[in-house]
């Protein structure tokens, strides 16, 4: 099969490309290299099943051509990272809403199966756990960047869902919870690469808020295996799936564990959210996925625990800085 991966030079997209190629598929990558890096794909350059196109998902003609060439589409291109969304809200909204519409329209034109990547941000401030796919979204004001991002991704889900229901387009929606691993950069806010870099250089670890907020981190390898299985599973069409780990940790405990793992001399510094992001910023206090649905359909289970995840990020950052 030949798959188009939008956003394929990014952290998750590049691992997906690796996995598809390892399974003897061909890939076409469309990426504007805004947050993605060609370096994430450089090792595939001479692979006959690999094609890279630098371009934007808002370029309808280009998207049309590439979707036509492919047998199926993984739509990952998006403005991601809380920090980036807060700093560039307009660009984020356009990419996330209009971009997805362009890609979905093209998939519909050529009747190509498409997997849309959504996010756990969908659930907003719902602190119940574990969160099931049909659970309520609890959001703050749409004038706050974080909630407008959540809303933009919800619009993507709605579009994918109704293209499927109304037009019969085979769409699969996934909600990615915190994903970590090699090639993720801390430049857009992501906590583990940031803490690891800080720890390795013995700088204070920047814990936002009181550090009591919690997250669950899944290794990217488990994420991409799930994506590939889902696009090949007929019963996944028209459905939405959480993908995440259930190993919950507070951000303060995470900081301490990273200090211990790296043998760092770093201390912790607590930074109020207003200073870290913007005035009035609201965080999710807890975010744990219910993963029964995806487990039942494709047998999904995380295979890499948090200690291993931290070690893999440490190894990657050390190697990158050489
Ligand atoms: N965070 C932190 N220090 C940092 C970066 C992030 O304390 O330098 C916190 C952030 O406020 C959030 C958690 O770590 O509570 C996870 O942040 P990330 O941006 O990785 O993902 P999110 O779950 O917010 O999408």
Tab-separated table of C-alpha atoms and ligand atoms in Angstrom:
chain	number	residue	atom	x	y	z
A	1	UNK	CA	0.000	0.000	0.000
A	2	UNK	CA	1.035	3.580	-0.551
A	3	UNK	CA	0.132	5.989	2.251
A	4	UNK	CA	0.150	9.748	2.350
A	5	UNK	CA	1.239	11.056	5.764
A	6	UNK	CA	0.495	14.741	6.262
A	7	UNK	CA	2.844	16.105	8.890
A	8	UNK	CA	5.130	13.138	8.270
A	9	UNK	CA	8.342	14.993	9.167
A	10	UNK	CA	7.075	15.572	12.682
A	11	UNK	CA	7.739	13.509	15.756
A	12	UNK	CA	4.875	11.014	15.433
A	13	UNK	CA	4.620	11.185	11.622
A	14	UNK	CA	8.256	10.251	11.094
A	15	UNK	CA	7.932	7.193	13.364
A	16	UNK	CA	4.786	6.241	11.453
A	17	UNK	CA	6.737	6.492	8.178
A	18	UNK	CA	9.419	4.185	9.623
A	19	UNK	CA	6.833	1.653	10.715
A	20	UNK	CA	4.961	1.649	7.388
A	21	UNK	CA	8.165	1.262	5.402
A	22	UNK	CA	9.351	-1.540	7.685
A	23	UNK	CA	6.058	-3.293	6.848
A	24	UNK	CA	6.810	-2.968	3.095
A	25	UNK	CA	4.456	-0.090	2.382
A	26	UNK	CA	5.324	3.045	0.447
A	27	UNK	CA	4.961	6.502	1.962
A	28	UNK	CA	4.515	10.000	0.622
A	29	UNK	CA	5.256	12.661	3.205
A	30	UNK	CA	3.688	16.100	2.953
A	31	UNK	CA	5.152	18.535	5.468
A	32	UNK	CA	5.836	22.261	5.477
A	33	UNK	CA	8.712	21.775	7.954
A	34	UNK	CA	7.238	24.376	10.303
A	35	UNK	CA	7.584	22.191	13.372
A	36	UNK	CA	8.703	18.998	11.618
A	37	UNK	CA	12.321	18.423	10.577
A	38	UNK	CA	13.672	16.715	7.496
A	39	UNK	CA	16.328	15.299	9.791
A	40	UNK	CA	13.631	13.026	11.251
A	41	UNK	CA	13.352	11.349	7.836
A	42	UNK	CA	16.892	11.698	6.481
A	43	UNK	CA	17.623	7.991	7.059
A	44	UNK	CA	14.790	7.122	4.611
A	45	UNK	CA	16.046	9.345	1.786
A	46	UNK	CA	17.379	6.500	-0.379
A	47	UNK	CA	14.558	4.095	0.328
A	48	UNK	CA	12.653	3.399	-2.923
A	49	UNK	CA	9.336	3.433	-1.037
A	50	UNK	CA	9.883	6.955	0.308
A	51	UNK	CA	8.871	10.282	-1.195
A	52	UNK	CA	9.045	13.660	0.516
A	53	UNK	CA	7.115	16.731	-0.612
A	54	UNK	CA	7.640	20.052	1.118
A	55	UNK	CA	4.320	21.865	1.094
A	56	UNK	CA	1.306	23.029	3.028
A	57	UNK	CA	-1.961	21.218	3.673
A	58	UNK	CA	-3.722	24.472	2.777
A	59	UNK	CA	-2.447	24.036	-0.824
A	60	UNK	CA	-5.545	22.369	-2.282
A	61	UNK	CA	-3.999	21.454	-5.647
A	62	UNK	CA	-1.007	19.789	-4.067
A	63	UNK	CA	-3.114	17.896	-1.535
A	64	UNK	CA	-5.444	16.782	-4.335
A	65	UNK	CA	-2.552	15.360	-6.346
A	66	UNK	CA	-0.943	13.542	-3.433
A	67	UNK	CA	-4.198	12.049	-2.134
A	68	UNK	CA	-4.910	10.794	-5.661
A	69	UNK	CA	-1.493	9.084	-5.714
A	70	UNK	CA	-2.016	7.312	-2.380
A	71	UNK	CA	-4.121	4.316	-1.333
A	72	UNK	CA	-4.837	5.758	2.103
A	73	UNK	CA	-4.159	8.857	4.196
A	74	UNK	CA	-2.876	9.482	7.719
A	75	UNK	CA	-3.668	13.098	8.554
A	76	UNK	CA	-1.229	14.248	11.237
A	77	UNK	CA	-0.355	17.752	10.059
A	78	UNK	CA	-1.460	20.217	12.716
A	79	UNK	CA	-0.315	22.996	14.955
A	80	UNK	CA	0.560	21.132	18.137
A	81	UNK	CA	2.037	21.875	21.540
A	82	UNK	CA	0.280	24.071	24.077
A	83	UNK	CA	3.095	26.610	23.939
A	84	UNK	CA	2.873	27.023	20.154
A	85	UNK	CA	-0.909	27.275	20.220
A	86	UNK	CA	-0.791	30.021	22.811
A	87	UNK	CA	1.889	31.929	20.866
A	88	UNK	CA	0.396	31.539	17.355
A	89	UNK	CA	-3.351	31.145	17.810
A	90	UNK	CA	-4.466	32.346	14.357
A	91	UNK	CA	-2.091	30.144	12.384
A	92	UNK	CA	-3.011	27.222	14.613
A	93	UNK	CA	-6.731	27.637	13.978
A	94	UNK	CA	-6.325	27.943	10.197
A	95	UNK	CA	-4.073	24.894	9.941
A	96	UNK	CA	-6.211	22.802	12.215
A	97	UNK	CA	-9.626	23.598	10.763
A	98	UNK	CA	-9.103	24.603	7.138
A	99	UNK	CA	-6.201	22.222	6.618
A	100	UNK	CA	-8.212	19.234	7.802
A	101	UNK	CA	-11.111	20.269	5.587
A	102	UNK	CA	-8.814	20.367	2.534
A	103	UNK	CA	-7.423	16.906	3.286
A	104	UNK	CA	-10.856	15.402	4.013
A	105	UNK	CA	-12.348	16.893	0.839
A	106	UNK	CA	-9.556	15.369	-1.236
A	107	UNK	CA	-9.968	11.992	0.482
A	108	UNK	CA	-13.656	12.163	-0.343
A	109	UNK	CA	-12.990	13.124	-3.967
A	110	UNK	CA	-10.879	10.018	-4.495
A	111	UNK	CA	-12.666	7.793	-1.936
A	112	UNK	CA	-9.506	7.132	0.067
A	113	UNK	CA	-9.585	5.804	3.615
A	114	UNK	CA	-8.380	8.440	6.047
A	115	UNK	CA	-7.257	8.352	9.663
A	116	UNK	CA	-7.586	11.670	11.471
A	117	UNK	CA	-5.485	12.392	14.550
A	118	UNK	CA	-7.347	14.274	17.234
A	119	UNK	CA	-6.285	14.883	20.806
A	120	UNK	CA	-7.075	14.334	24.462
A	121	UNK	CA	-7.461	18.143	24.634
A	122	UNK	CA	-10.974	17.360	23.360
A	123	UNK	CA	-12.016	16.443	26.937
A	124	UNK	CA	-10.933	19.858	28.232
A	125	UNK	CA	-11.242	20.255	31.980
A	126	UNK	CA	-13.029	16.960	32.539
A	127	UNK	CA	-10.900	15.562	35.381
A	128	UNK	CA	-12.830	12.333	35.701
A	129	UNK	CA	-10.748	9.378	34.911
A	130	UNK	CA	-10.355	7.232	33.019
A	131	UNK	CA	-11.966	9.270	30.217
A	132	UNK	CA	-14.143	7.289	27.817
A	133	UNK	CA	-14.601	8.239	24.171
A	134	UNK	CA	-18.230	9.283	24.735
A	135	UNK	CA	-17.484	11.387	27.839
A	136	UNK	CA	-18.367	15.065	28.068
A	137	UNK	CA	-16.125	17.866	26.931
A	138	UNK	CA	-15.765	20.538	29.629
A	139	UNK	CA	-14.282	23.717	28.214
A	140	UNK	CA	-13.488	27.237	29.306
A	141	UNK	CA	-13.988	30.361	27.219
A	142	UNK	CA	-13.406	30.017	23.445
A	143	UNK	CA	-11.346	33.193	23.733
A	144	UNK	CA	-8.626	31.250	25.541
A	145	UNK	CA	-6.206	29.657	23.068
A	146	UNK	CA	-6.244	26.270	24.708
A	147	UNK	CA	-10.025	25.940	24.410
A	148	UNK	CA	-10.068	27.275	20.873
A	149	UNK	CA	-7.507	24.581	20.000
A	150	UNK	CA	-9.728	21.965	21.639
A	151	UNK	CA	-12.655	23.304	19.639
A	152	UNK	CA	-10.699	23.287	16.357
A	153	UNK	CA	-9.794	19.639	16.852
A	154	UNK	CA	-13.426	18.877	17.731
A	155	UNK	CA	-14.452	20.460	14.421
A	156	UNK	CA	-11.994	18.093	12.678
A	157	UNK	CA	-13.604	15.149	14.428
A	158	UNK	CA	-17.091	16.320	13.501
A	159	UNK	CA	-16.081	16.778	9.846
A	160	UNK	CA	-14.500	13.326	9.696
A	161	UNK	CA	-17.491	11.789	11.412
A	162	UNK	CA	-20.100	13.352	9.155
A	163	UNK	CA	-18.099	12.700	5.982
A	164	UNK	CA	-18.343	9.079	7.032
A	165	UNK	CA	-22.015	9.090	8.048
A	166	UNK	CA	-23.332	11.291	5.273
A	167	UNK	CA	-21.034	10.535	2.339
A	168	UNK	CA	-19.786	7.068	3.227
A	169	UNK	CA	-16.121	8.152	3.363
A	170	UNK	CA	-14.160	5.596	5.423
A	171	UNK	CA	-12.744	7.695	8.257
A	172	UNK	CA	-11.142	6.635	11.539
A	173	UNK	CA	-10.595	9.125	14.372
A	174	UNK	CA	-8.000	8.741	17.112
A	175	UNK	CA	-7.494	10.895	20.199
A	176	UNK	CA	-3.835	10.896	21.119
A	177	UNK	CA	-3.018	11.379	24.785
A	178	UNK	CA	0.478	12.501	25.819
A	179	UNK	CA	2.920	10.816	23.454
A	180	UNK	CA	6.668	10.748	24.024
A	181	UNK	CA	9.833	9.304	22.548
A	182	UNK	CA	12.891	10.018	20.454
A	183	UNK	CA	12.656	13.004	18.040
A	184	UNK	CA	10.129	14.896	20.169
A	185	UNK	CA	11.355	18.399	20.771
A	186	UNK	CA	10.744	20.443	23.885
A	187	UNK	CA	10.599	23.592	21.760
A	188	UNK	CA	6.781	23.650	21.700
A	189	UNK	CA	6.283	22.993	25.382
A	190	UNK	CA	6.294	19.196	25.657
A	191	UNK	CA	7.216	18.378	29.189
A	192	UNK	CA	9.427	15.261	29.056
A	193	UNK	CA	11.991	16.470	26.485
A	194	UNK	CA	12.086	19.806	28.318
A	195	UNK	CA	12.699	18.251	31.732
A	196	UNK	CA	15.291	15.828	30.343
A	197	UNK	CA	17.235	18.626	28.604
A	198	UNK	CA	17.112	20.725	31.772
A	199	UNK	CA	18.253	17.781	33.904
A	200	UNK	CA	21.120	16.886	31.568
A	201	UNK	CA	22.447	20.428	31.744
A	202	UNK	CA	21.895	20.633	35.528
A	203	UNK	CA	19.485	23.556	35.140
A	204	UNK	CA	16.441	23.995	37.358
A	205	UNK	CA	13.457	21.931	36.255
A	206	UNK	CA	10.579	24.258	35.360
A	207	UNK	CA	7.472	22.830	37.000
A	208	UNK	CA	4.395	24.839	36.024
A	209	UNK	CA	1.718	25.485	38.647
A	210	UNK	CA	2.051	23.391	41.819
A	211	UNK	CA	3.087	20.260	39.909
A	212	UNK	CA	0.124	18.301	41.258
A	213	UNK	CA	-1.430	18.032	37.797
A	214	UNK	CA	-1.054	14.538	36.357
A	215	UNK	CA	-0.548	12.942	32.953
A	216	UNK	CA	0.026	9.495	31.427
A	217	UNK	CA	2.764	9.127	28.816
A	218	UNK	CA	2.769	6.625	25.966
A	219	UNK	CA	5.809	5.718	23.880
A	220	UNK	CA	5.488	6.755	20.243
A	221	UNK	CA	6.246	3.190	19.121
A	222	UNK	CA	2.990	2.006	20.720
A	223	UNK	CA	1.116	4.888	19.133
A	224	UNK	CA	2.225	4.167	15.566
A	225	UNK	CA	1.562	0.425	15.886
A	226	UNK	CA	-1.996	1.293	16.906
A	227	UNK	CA	-2.431	3.743	14.004
A	228	UNK	CA	-1.322	1.157	11.446
A	229	UNK	CA	-3.577	-1.537	12.910
A	230	UNK	CA	-6.582	0.778	13.042
A	231	UNK	CA	-6.360	1.882	9.398
A	232	UNK	CA	-6.337	-1.801	8.464
A	233	UNK	CA	-9.316	-2.717	10.635
A	234	UNK	CA	-12.711	-2.459	8.939
A	235	UNK	CA	-14.633	-2.170	12.251
A	236	UNK	CA	-12.665	0.989	13.120
A	237	UNK	CA	-14.367	2.973	10.346
A	238	UNK	CA	-16.730	5.651	11.644
A	239	UNK	CA	-15.371	5.233	15.187
A	240	UNK	CA	-13.225	7.272	17.568
A	241	UNK	CA	-10.516	5.748	19.792
A	242	UNK	CA	-8.440	6.980	22.710
A	243	UNK	CA	-4.756	6.051	22.424
A	244	UNK	CA	-2.743	6.507	25.588
A	245	UNK	CA	-1.138	4.990	28.624
A	246	UNK	CA	-2.758	4.619	32.040
A	247	UNK	CA	0.469	4.947	34.068
A	248	UNK	CA	-0.418	8.196	35.812
A	249	UNK	CA	2.180	10.511	37.362
A	250	UNK	CA	2.103	14.049	38.733
A	251	UNK	CA	4.372	16.546	36.998
A	252	UNK	CA	6.328	17.139	40.228
A	253	UNK	CA	6.963	13.394	40.603
A	254	UNK	CA	7.941	13.266	36.938
A	255	UNK	CA	10.518	16.016	37.479
A	256	UNK	CA	11.952	14.165	40.472
A	257	UNK	CA	12.079	10.872	38.604
A	258	UNK	CA	13.919	12.483	35.687
A	259	UNK	CA	16.459	14.049	38.072
A	260	UNK	CA	17.044	10.637	39.641
A	261	UNK	CA	17.285	8.776	36.327
A	262	UNK	CA	19.810	11.213	34.910
A	263	UNK	CA	21.777	11.616	38.160
A	264	UNK	CA	21.331	15.363	37.729
A	265	UNK	CA	22.103	18.136	40.238
A	266	UNK	CA	19.042	20.120	39.097
A	267	UNK	CA	16.530	21.490	41.574
A	268	UNK	CA	12.859	22.251	40.969
A	269	UNK	CA	11.569	25.720	40.234
A	270	UNK	CA	7.808	26.331	40.389
A	271	UNK	CA	6.543	28.777	37.761
A	272	UNK	CA	2.966	30.113	37.868
A	273	UNK	CA	0.903	29.328	34.753
A	274	UNK	CA	0.394	33.056	34.037
A	275	UNK	CA	4.147	33.410	33.611
A	276	UNK	CA	4.720	30.098	31.818
A	277	UNK	CA	2.009	30.607	29.193
A	278	UNK	CA	-0.335	33.612	29.345
A	279	UNK	CA	-2.572	35.406	31.808
A	280	UNK	CA	-5.611	33.338	32.749
A	281	UNK	CA	-4.112	30.107	31.355
A	282	UNK	CA	-5.989	27.019	32.478
A	283	UNK	CA	-4.386	23.584	32.695
A	284	UNK	CA	-5.957	20.143	32.818
A	285	UNK	CA	-5.444	18.871	36.335
A	286	UNK	CA	-5.706	15.220	35.380
A	287	UNK	CA	-5.800	13.310	32.142
A	288	UNK	CA	-6.134	9.536	32.070
A	289	UNK	CA	-7.595	7.650	29.107
A	290	UNK	CA	-9.983	4.751	29.159
A	291	UNK	CA	-8.479	2.363	26.586
A	292	UNK	CA	-11.011	-0.487	26.691
A	293	UNK	CA	-12.439	0.306	23.281
A	294	UNK	CA	-9.149	0.115	21.378
A	295	UNK	CA	-8.002	-2.828	23.473
A	296	UNK	CA	-11.138	-4.773	22.542
A	297	UNK	CA	-10.847	-4.044	18.831
A	298	UNK	CA	-7.118	-4.450	18.157
A	299	UNK	CA	-5.707	-5.767	21.459
A	300	UNK	CA	-3.940	-2.450	22.168
A	301	UNK	CA	-1.772	-2.380	25.320
A	302	UNK	CA	1.160	-0.094	26.129
A	303	UNK	CA	4.424	-2.041	25.933
A	304	UNK	CA	6.912	0.580	27.172
A	305	UNK	CA	6.675	1.834	30.767
A	306	UNK	CA	7.506	5.351	31.929
A	307	UNK	CA	11.020	4.457	33.131
A	308	UNK	CA	11.876	3.053	29.708
A	309	UNK	CA	10.302	6.080	28.021
A	310	UNK	CA	12.460	8.449	30.076
A	311	UNK	CA	15.582	6.402	29.286
A	312	UNK	CA	14.821	6.486	25.544
A	313	UNK	CA	14.391	10.277	25.612
A	314	UNK	CA	17.625	10.703	27.600
A	315	UNK	CA	19.523	8.565	25.067
A	316	UNK	CA	18.062	10.513	22.146
A	317	UNK	CA	18.820	13.953	23.601
A	318	UNK	CA	22.378	12.925	24.495
A	319	UNK	CA	22.917	11.622	20.963
A	320	UNK	CA	21.381	14.734	19.391
A	321	UNK	CA	23.657	17.059	21.334
A	322	UNK	CA	26.797	15.283	20.094
B	1	LIG	N1	4.803	21.450	32.081
B	1	LIG	C1	5.667	21.854	33.092
B	1	LIG	N2	6.869	22.387	32.735
B	1	LIG	C2	7.280	22.512	31.447
B	1	LIG	C3	6.410	22.092	30.422
B	1	LIG	C4	5.174	21.556	30.775
B	1	LIG	O1	5.341	21.764	34.295
B	1	LIG	O2	8.406	22.995	31.226
B	1	LIG	C5	3.502	20.870	32.469
B	1	LIG	C6	2.303	21.466	31.747
B	1	LIG	O3	1.855	22.638	32.399
B	1	LIG	C7	1.299	20.328	31.850
B	1	LIG	C8	2.183	19.076	31.761
B	1	LIG	O4	3.491	19.498	32.097
B	1	LIG	O5	0.630	20.325	33.079
B	1	LIG	C9	2.215	18.447	30.379
B	1	LIG	O6	2.549	19.452	29.446
B	1	LIG	P1	2.690	19.172	27.898
B	1	LIG	O7	2.773	20.504	27.215
B	1	LIG	O8	3.792	18.199	27.660
B	1	LIG	O9	1.362	18.421	27.494
B	1	LIG	P2	-0.194	18.763	27.761
B	1	LIG	O10	-0.655	17.599	28.555
B	1	LIG	O11	-0.318	20.022	28.519
B	1	LIG	O12	-0.770	18.837	26.416
